[in-house]
C-alpha positions as MATLAB code, in Angstrom:
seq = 'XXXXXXXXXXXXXXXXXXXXXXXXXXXXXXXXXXXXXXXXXXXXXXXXXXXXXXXXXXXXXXXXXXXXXXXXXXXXXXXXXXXXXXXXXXXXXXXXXXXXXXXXXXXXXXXXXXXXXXXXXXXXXXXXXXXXXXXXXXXXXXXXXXXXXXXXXXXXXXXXXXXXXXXXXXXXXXXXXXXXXXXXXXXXXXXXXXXXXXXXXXXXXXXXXXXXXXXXXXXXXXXXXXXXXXXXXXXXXXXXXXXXXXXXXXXXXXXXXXXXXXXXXXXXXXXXXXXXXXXXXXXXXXXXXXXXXXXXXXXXXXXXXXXXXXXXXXXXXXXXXXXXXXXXXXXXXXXXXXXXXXXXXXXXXXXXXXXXXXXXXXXXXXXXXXXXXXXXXXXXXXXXXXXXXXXXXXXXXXXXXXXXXXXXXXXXXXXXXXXXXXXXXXXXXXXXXXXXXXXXXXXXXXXXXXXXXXXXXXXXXX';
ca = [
       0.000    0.000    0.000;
       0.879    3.556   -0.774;
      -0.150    7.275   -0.991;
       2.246    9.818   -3.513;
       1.410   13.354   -3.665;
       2.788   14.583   -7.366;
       6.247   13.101   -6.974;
       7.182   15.453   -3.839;
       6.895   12.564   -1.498;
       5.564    8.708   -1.117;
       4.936    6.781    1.643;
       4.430    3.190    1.629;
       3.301    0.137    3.862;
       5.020   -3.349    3.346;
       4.997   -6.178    5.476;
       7.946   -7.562    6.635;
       8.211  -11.108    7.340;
      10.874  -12.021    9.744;
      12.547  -15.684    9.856;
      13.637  -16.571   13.727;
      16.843  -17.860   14.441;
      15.248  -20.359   16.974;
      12.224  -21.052   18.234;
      11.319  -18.134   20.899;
       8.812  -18.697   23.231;
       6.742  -16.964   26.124;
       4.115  -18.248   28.717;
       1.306  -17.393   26.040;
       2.897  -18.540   22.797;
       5.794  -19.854   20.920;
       6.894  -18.695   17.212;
       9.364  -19.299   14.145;
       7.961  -16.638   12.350;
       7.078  -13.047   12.874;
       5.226  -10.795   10.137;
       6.103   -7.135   11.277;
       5.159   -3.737    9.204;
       7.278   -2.043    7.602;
       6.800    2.052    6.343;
       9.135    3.576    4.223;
       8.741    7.655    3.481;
      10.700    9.418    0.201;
      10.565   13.172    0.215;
      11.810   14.622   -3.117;
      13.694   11.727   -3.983;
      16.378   12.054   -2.132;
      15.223   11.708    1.874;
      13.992    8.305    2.919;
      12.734    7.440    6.270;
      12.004    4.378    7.897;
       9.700    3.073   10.596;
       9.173   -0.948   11.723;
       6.489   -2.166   14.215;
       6.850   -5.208   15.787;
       3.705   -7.337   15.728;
       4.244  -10.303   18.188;
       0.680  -12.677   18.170;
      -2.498  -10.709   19.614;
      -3.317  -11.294   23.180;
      -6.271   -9.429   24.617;
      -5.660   -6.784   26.871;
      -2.019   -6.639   25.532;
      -0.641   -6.937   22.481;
      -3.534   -5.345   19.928;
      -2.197   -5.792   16.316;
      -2.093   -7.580   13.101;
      -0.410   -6.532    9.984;
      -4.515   -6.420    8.606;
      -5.009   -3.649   11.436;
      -2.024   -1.847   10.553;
      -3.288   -2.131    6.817;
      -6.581   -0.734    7.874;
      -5.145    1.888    9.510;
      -2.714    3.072    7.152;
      -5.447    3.591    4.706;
      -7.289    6.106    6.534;
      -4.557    7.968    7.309;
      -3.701    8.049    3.525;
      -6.974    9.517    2.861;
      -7.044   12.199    5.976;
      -3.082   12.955    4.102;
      -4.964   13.277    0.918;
      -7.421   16.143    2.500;
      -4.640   17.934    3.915;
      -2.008   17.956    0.725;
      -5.454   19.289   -1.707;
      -5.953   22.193    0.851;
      -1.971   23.241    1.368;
      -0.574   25.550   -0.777;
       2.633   24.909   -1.492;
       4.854   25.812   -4.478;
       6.233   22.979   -6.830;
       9.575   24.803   -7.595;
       9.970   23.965   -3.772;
      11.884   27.397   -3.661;
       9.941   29.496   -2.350;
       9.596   29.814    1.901;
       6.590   30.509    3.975;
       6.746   30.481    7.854;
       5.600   27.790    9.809;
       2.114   29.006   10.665;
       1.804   29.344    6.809;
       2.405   25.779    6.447;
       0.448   23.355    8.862;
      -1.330   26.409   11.035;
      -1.051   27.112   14.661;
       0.049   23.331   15.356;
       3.186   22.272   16.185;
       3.426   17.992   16.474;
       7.052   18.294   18.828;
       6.086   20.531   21.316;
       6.166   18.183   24.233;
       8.299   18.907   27.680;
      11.887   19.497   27.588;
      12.076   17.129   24.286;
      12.729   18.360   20.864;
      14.620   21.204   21.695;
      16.986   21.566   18.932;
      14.416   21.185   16.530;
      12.011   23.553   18.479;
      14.776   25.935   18.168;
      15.015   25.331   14.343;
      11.930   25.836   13.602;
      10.280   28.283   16.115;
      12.806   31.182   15.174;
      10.779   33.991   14.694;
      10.573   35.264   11.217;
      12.280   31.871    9.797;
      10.899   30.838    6.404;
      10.945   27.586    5.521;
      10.492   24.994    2.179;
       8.053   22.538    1.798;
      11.020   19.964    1.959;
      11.447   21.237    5.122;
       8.296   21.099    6.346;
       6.780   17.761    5.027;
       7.504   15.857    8.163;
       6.218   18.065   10.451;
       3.079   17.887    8.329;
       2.948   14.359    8.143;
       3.178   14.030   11.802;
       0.037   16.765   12.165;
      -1.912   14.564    9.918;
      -1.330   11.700   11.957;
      -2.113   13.683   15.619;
      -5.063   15.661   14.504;
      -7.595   13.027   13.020;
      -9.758   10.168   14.879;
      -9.615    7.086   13.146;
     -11.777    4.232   13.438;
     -11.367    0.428   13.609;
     -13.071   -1.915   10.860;
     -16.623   -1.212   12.837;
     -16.278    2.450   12.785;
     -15.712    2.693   16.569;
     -13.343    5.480   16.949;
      -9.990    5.477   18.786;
      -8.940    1.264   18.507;
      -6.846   -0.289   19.968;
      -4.268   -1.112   17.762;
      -4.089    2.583   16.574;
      -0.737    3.047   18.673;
       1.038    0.820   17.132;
       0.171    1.416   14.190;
       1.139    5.676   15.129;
       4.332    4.211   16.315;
       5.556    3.103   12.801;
       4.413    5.936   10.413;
       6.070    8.177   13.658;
       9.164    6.560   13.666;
       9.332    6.729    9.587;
       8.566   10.717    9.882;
      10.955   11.510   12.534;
      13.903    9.021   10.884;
      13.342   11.384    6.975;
      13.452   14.778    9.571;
      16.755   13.967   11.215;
      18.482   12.988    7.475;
      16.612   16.370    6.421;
      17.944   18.329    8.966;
      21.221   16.462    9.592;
      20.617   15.154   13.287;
      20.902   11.372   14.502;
      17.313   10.439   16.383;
      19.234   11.120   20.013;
      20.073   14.535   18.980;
      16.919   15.514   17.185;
      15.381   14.821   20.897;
      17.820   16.655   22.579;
      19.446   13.755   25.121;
      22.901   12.564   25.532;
      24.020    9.829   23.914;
      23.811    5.944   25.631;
      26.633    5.615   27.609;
      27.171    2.420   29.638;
      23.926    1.377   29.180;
      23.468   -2.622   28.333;
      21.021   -4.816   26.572;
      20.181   -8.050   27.785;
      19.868  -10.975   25.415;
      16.584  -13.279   25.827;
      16.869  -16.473   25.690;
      12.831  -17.872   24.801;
      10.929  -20.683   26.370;
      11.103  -23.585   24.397;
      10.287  -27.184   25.456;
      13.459  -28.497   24.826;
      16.174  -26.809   27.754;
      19.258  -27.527   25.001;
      17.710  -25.488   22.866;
      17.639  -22.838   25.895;
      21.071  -23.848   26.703;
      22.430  -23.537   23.185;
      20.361  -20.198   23.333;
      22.265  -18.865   26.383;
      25.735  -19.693   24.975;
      24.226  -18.064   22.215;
      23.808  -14.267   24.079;
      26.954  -14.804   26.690;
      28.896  -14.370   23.171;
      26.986  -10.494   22.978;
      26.272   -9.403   26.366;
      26.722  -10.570   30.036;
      22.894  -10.144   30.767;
      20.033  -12.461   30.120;
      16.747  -12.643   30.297;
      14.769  -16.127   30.438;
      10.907  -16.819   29.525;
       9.620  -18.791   32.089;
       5.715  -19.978   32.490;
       4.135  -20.940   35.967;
       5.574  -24.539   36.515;
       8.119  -23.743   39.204;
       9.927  -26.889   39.101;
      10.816  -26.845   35.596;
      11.752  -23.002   35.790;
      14.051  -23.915   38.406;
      15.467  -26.553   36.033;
      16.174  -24.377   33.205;
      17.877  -21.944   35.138;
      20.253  -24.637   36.443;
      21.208  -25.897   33.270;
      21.602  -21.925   31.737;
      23.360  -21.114   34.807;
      26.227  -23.654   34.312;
      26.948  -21.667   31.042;
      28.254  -18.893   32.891;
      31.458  -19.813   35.340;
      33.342  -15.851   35.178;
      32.859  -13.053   37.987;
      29.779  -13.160   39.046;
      29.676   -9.411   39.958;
      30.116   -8.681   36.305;
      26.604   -9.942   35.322;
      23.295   -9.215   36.111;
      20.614  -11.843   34.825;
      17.138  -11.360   34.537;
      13.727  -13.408   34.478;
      10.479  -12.714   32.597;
       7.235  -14.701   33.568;
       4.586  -12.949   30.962;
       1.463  -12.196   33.369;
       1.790  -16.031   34.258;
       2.588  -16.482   37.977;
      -0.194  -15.265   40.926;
       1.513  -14.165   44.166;
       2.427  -17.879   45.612;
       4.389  -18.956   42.262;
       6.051  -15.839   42.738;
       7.363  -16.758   46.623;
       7.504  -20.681   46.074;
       9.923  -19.635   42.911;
      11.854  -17.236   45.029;
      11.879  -19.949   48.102;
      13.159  -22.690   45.506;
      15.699  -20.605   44.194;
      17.567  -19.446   47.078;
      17.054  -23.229   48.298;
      18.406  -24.807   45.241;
      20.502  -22.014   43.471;
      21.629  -19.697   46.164;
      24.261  -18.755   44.051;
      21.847  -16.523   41.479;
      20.531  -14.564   44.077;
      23.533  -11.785   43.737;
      23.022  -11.530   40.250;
      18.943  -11.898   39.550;
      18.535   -8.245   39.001;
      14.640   -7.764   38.404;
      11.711  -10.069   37.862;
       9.100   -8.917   34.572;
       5.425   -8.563   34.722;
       4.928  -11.876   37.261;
       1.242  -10.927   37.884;
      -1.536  -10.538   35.532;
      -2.053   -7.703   32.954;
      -4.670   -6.666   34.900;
      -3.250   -6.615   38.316;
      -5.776   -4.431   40.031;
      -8.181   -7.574   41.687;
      -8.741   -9.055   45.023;
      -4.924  -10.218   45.763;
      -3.193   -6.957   44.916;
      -2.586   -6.861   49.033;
      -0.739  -10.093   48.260;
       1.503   -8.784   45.107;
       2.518   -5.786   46.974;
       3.272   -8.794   49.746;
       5.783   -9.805   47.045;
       7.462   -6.998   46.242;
       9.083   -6.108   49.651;
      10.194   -9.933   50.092;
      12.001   -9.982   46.632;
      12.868   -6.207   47.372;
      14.761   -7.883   50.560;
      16.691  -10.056   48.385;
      18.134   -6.719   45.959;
      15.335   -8.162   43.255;
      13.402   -5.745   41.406;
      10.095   -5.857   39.819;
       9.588   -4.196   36.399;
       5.646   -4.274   34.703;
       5.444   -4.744   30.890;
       2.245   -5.862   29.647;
       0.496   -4.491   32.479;
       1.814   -0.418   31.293;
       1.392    0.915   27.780;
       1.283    4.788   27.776;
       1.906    7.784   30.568;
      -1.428    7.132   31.639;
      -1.626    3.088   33.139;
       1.515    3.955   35.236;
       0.304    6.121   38.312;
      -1.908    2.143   38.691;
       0.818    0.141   39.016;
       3.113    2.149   40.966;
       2.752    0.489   44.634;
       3.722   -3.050   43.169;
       6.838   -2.772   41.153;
      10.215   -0.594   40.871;
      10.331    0.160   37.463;
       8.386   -0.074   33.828;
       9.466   -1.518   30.536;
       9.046    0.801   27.878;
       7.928   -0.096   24.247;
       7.574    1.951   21.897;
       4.616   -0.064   19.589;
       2.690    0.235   23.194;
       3.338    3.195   24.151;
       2.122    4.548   20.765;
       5.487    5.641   19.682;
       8.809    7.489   20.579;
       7.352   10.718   22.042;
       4.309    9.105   23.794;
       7.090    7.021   24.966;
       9.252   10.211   26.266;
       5.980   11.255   27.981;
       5.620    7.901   29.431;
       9.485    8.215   31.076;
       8.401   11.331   32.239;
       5.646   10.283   34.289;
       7.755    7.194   35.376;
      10.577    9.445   36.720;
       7.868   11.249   38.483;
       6.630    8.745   40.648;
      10.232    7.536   41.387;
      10.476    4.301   39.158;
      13.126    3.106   36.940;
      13.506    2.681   33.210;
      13.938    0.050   31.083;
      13.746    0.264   27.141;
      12.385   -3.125   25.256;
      11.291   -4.428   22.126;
       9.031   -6.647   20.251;
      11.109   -9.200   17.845;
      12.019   -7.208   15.134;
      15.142   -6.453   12.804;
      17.539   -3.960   13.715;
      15.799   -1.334   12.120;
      13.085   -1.162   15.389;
      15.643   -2.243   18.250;
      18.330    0.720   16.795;
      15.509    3.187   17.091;
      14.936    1.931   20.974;
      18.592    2.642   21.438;
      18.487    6.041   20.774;
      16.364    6.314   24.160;
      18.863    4.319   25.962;
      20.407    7.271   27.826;
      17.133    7.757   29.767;
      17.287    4.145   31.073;
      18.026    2.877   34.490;
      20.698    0.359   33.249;
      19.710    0.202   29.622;
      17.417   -2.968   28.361;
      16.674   -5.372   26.309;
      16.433   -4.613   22.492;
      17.884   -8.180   21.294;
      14.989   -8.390   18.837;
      17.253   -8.275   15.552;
      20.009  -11.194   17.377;
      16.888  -13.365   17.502;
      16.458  -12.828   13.405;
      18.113  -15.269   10.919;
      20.359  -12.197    8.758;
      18.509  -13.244    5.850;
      15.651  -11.752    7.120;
      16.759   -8.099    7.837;
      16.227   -5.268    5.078;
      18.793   -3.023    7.281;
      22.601   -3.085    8.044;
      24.582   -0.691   10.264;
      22.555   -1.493   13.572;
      23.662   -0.508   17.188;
      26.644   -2.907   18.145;
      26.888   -4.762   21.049;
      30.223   -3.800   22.946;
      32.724   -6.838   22.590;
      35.993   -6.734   23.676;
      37.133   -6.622   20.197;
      35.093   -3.910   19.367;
      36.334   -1.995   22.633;
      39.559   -0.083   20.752;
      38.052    3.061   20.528;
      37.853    3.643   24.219;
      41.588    2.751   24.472;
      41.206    0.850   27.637;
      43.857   -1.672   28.793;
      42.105   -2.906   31.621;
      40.753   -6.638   30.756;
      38.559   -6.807   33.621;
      36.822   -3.385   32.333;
      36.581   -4.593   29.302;
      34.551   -7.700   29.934;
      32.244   -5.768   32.085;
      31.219   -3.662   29.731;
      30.750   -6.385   27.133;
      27.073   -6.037   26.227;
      27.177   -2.125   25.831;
      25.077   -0.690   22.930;
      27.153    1.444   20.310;
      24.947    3.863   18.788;
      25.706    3.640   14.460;
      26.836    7.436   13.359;
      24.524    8.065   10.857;
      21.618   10.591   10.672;
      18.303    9.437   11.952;
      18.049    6.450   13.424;
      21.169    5.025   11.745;
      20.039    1.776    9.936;
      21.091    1.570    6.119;
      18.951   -0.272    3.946;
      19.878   -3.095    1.697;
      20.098   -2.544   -1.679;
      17.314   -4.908   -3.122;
      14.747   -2.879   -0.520;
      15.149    0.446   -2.139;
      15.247   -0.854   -5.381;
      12.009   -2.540   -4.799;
      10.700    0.714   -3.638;
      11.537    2.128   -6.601;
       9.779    0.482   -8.692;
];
């Protein structure tokens, strides 16, 4: 699918099917395959940008899209862009400037907090006049803001609208920073990520070699991991003896993490904890936070009993991060009295600056940060990265590492910091090198960073 407005720009929706490298599982499903969504934007033929939304299977209350709602959606917002382009006047030469106000009106789509500064800056200088090269993106995103769009019964405001925002966002801010000359962090105005880590996740999967093999797998990336468990405590237990053997270095250098996926109620959560110092005393030091344990819904009659949980594990240094249970700024002020921190996505959250506003509130109520992903190529996880620097400890944006290459349209992702890779911070110390193995490296190109293959542009232009 794709909307072109007399060969000053094009934007396009593909789907992008995504071949796993192993089977990854959760507590609610197990895949091969992944068929994410794809949006490419090409602004006078010589700006592209590029957006990718994960689309992991639906799961009510949670995860909200299919590539048919992102379809659905993209339409309408190609017709609402269709509107807006018939009433603008702009000039074809592309010469002549107007101000802003002349352009897209009295709104302005990156006027949120302290974000966006350098571009407020840029474009909020009185008297500036600008082209319509310059201002396309910021048009674009006032298209998408400024209309109510409606799911395939004409109910208004669905669901799956955020993620579907998230990747025609991320496409319009990636063609604004190449425009402008900015990389994504910049455009924002924060630092770039330093020290800040990904974990690798290793999935659930039936057969523990194949979670072993998995784990050897991400110690050869990064020194944290994250294991998919489901509610059988026993068999938990057992796959985290088995992964744990993988790992015989300084165990003050790692920090290893578990994920449950709204499985456990309040007495998996203790009998797991119970078991574990019982059986593997040895992981307590280094089990750094437990994910989403309890429901997606958490607010029921044993929510005395979860906040029960979170001092005992908070007595043992464990913290406890939500994910499915927060999307946007607004389900975090619920959740606040049972966990430490939130896990930040941006296809939930309705893209990167509903995510900033999200952080915000976060900060606000004195919880920590973490920055994830849904499986995707590197294209998606790179964009996460740029966020990195407003992170606790960083995160876990291993989506492209658990892609065959094959799959991925994009080169030039973030790197994961290897000693190998570690020359450019001249450091001799071996020790500090292997703790900081797992550090993200941030690619130096404008906008998010990712290049594009050859045969993907060349299929776009055709």
């Amino acid at each position: 699918m794709q909307f072109s407005h007399e060969n000053l720009f094009e934007i396009q929706l593909q789907e992008y099917p995504l071949e796993l490298r192993s089977t990854f599982g959760t507590s609610h499903s197990s895949t091969t395959k992944r068929n994410n969504a794809l949006f490419i934007i090409k602004i006078n033929n010589n700006f592209y940008g590029f957006g990718e939304i994960g689309l992991p299977p639906k799961k009510k209350k949670c995860y909200l899209a299919d590539f048919n709602d992102i379809k659905y959606f993209f339409n309408e917002y190609c017709n609402f862009l269709k509107k807006e382009m018939s009433i603008i006047n702009y000039q074809k030469s592309k010469i002549i400037k107007k101000s802003l106000k002349e352009w897209i009106g009295d709104y302005f789509p990156l006027n949120i907090n302290n974000y966006f500064i350098p571009i407020k800056n840029y474009f909020l200088k009185e008297n500036k006049l600008f082209t319509i090269i310059e201002i396309l993106p910021l048009i674009l995103l006032k298209v998408l803001d400024q209309n109510i769009y409606h799911d395939f019964n004409l109910n208004e405001n669905p669901e799956f609208q955020y993620a579907a925002k998230c990747g025609i966002e991320m496409s319009i801010l990636d063609v604004l920073c190449k425009i402008l000359n900015l990389t994504l962090f910049e455009m924002i105005g924060i630092t770039k990520p330093i020290n800040k880590y990904s974990f690798y996740t290793v999935g659930l999967n039936e057969d523990i070699n194949e979670m072993v093999n998995n784990t050897k797998f991400g110690l050869n990336k990064t020194k944290y991991l994250k294991f998919k468990l489901d509610d059988n405590v026993d068999k938990s237990i057992n796959i985290i003896k088995h992964c744990f053997k993988e790992y015989n270095n300084n165990l003050n250098k790692i920090k290893w993490s578990i994920d449950a996926n709204a499985s456990w109620s309040p007495q998996t959560a203790l009998q797991f904890l119970e078991k574990l110092k019982l059986e593997i005393p040895s992981f307590i030091p280094i089990f750094y936070m437990l994910e989403q344990p309890f429901p997606v819904e958490l607010i029921t009659n044993n929510d005395s009993e979860w906040k029960k949980v979170k001092e005992i594990y908070e007595k043992e240094g464990i913290l406890i991060f939500a994910d499915e249970s927060i999307s946007r700024k607004e389900s975090i002020s619920l959740m606040k009295d049972y966990i430490h921190g939130v896990n930040i996505k941006l296809e939930k959250a309705g893209g990167i600056r509903n995510a900033l506003l999200a952080i915000d509130e976060a900060k606000q109520l004195n919880l920590k940060i973490w920055l994830g992903c849904m499986v995707s190529s590197r294209l998606s996880c790179t964009c996460s990265a740029h966020l990195m620097s407003l992170s606790e400890i960083g995160g876990d944006l291993d989506g492209d590492l658990l892609v065959n290459e094959s799959s991925q349209l994009f080169n030039n992702g973030f790197e994961w910091r290897t000693i190998n890779n570690d020359k450019a911070q001249d450091n001799n110390n071996q020790q500090e090198e292997e703790y900081r193995i797992g550090e993200i490296i941030l690619p130096e190109h404008d906008g998010i960073g990712c290049l594009p293959k050859e045969y993907l542009l060349n299929s776009f232009t055709k």
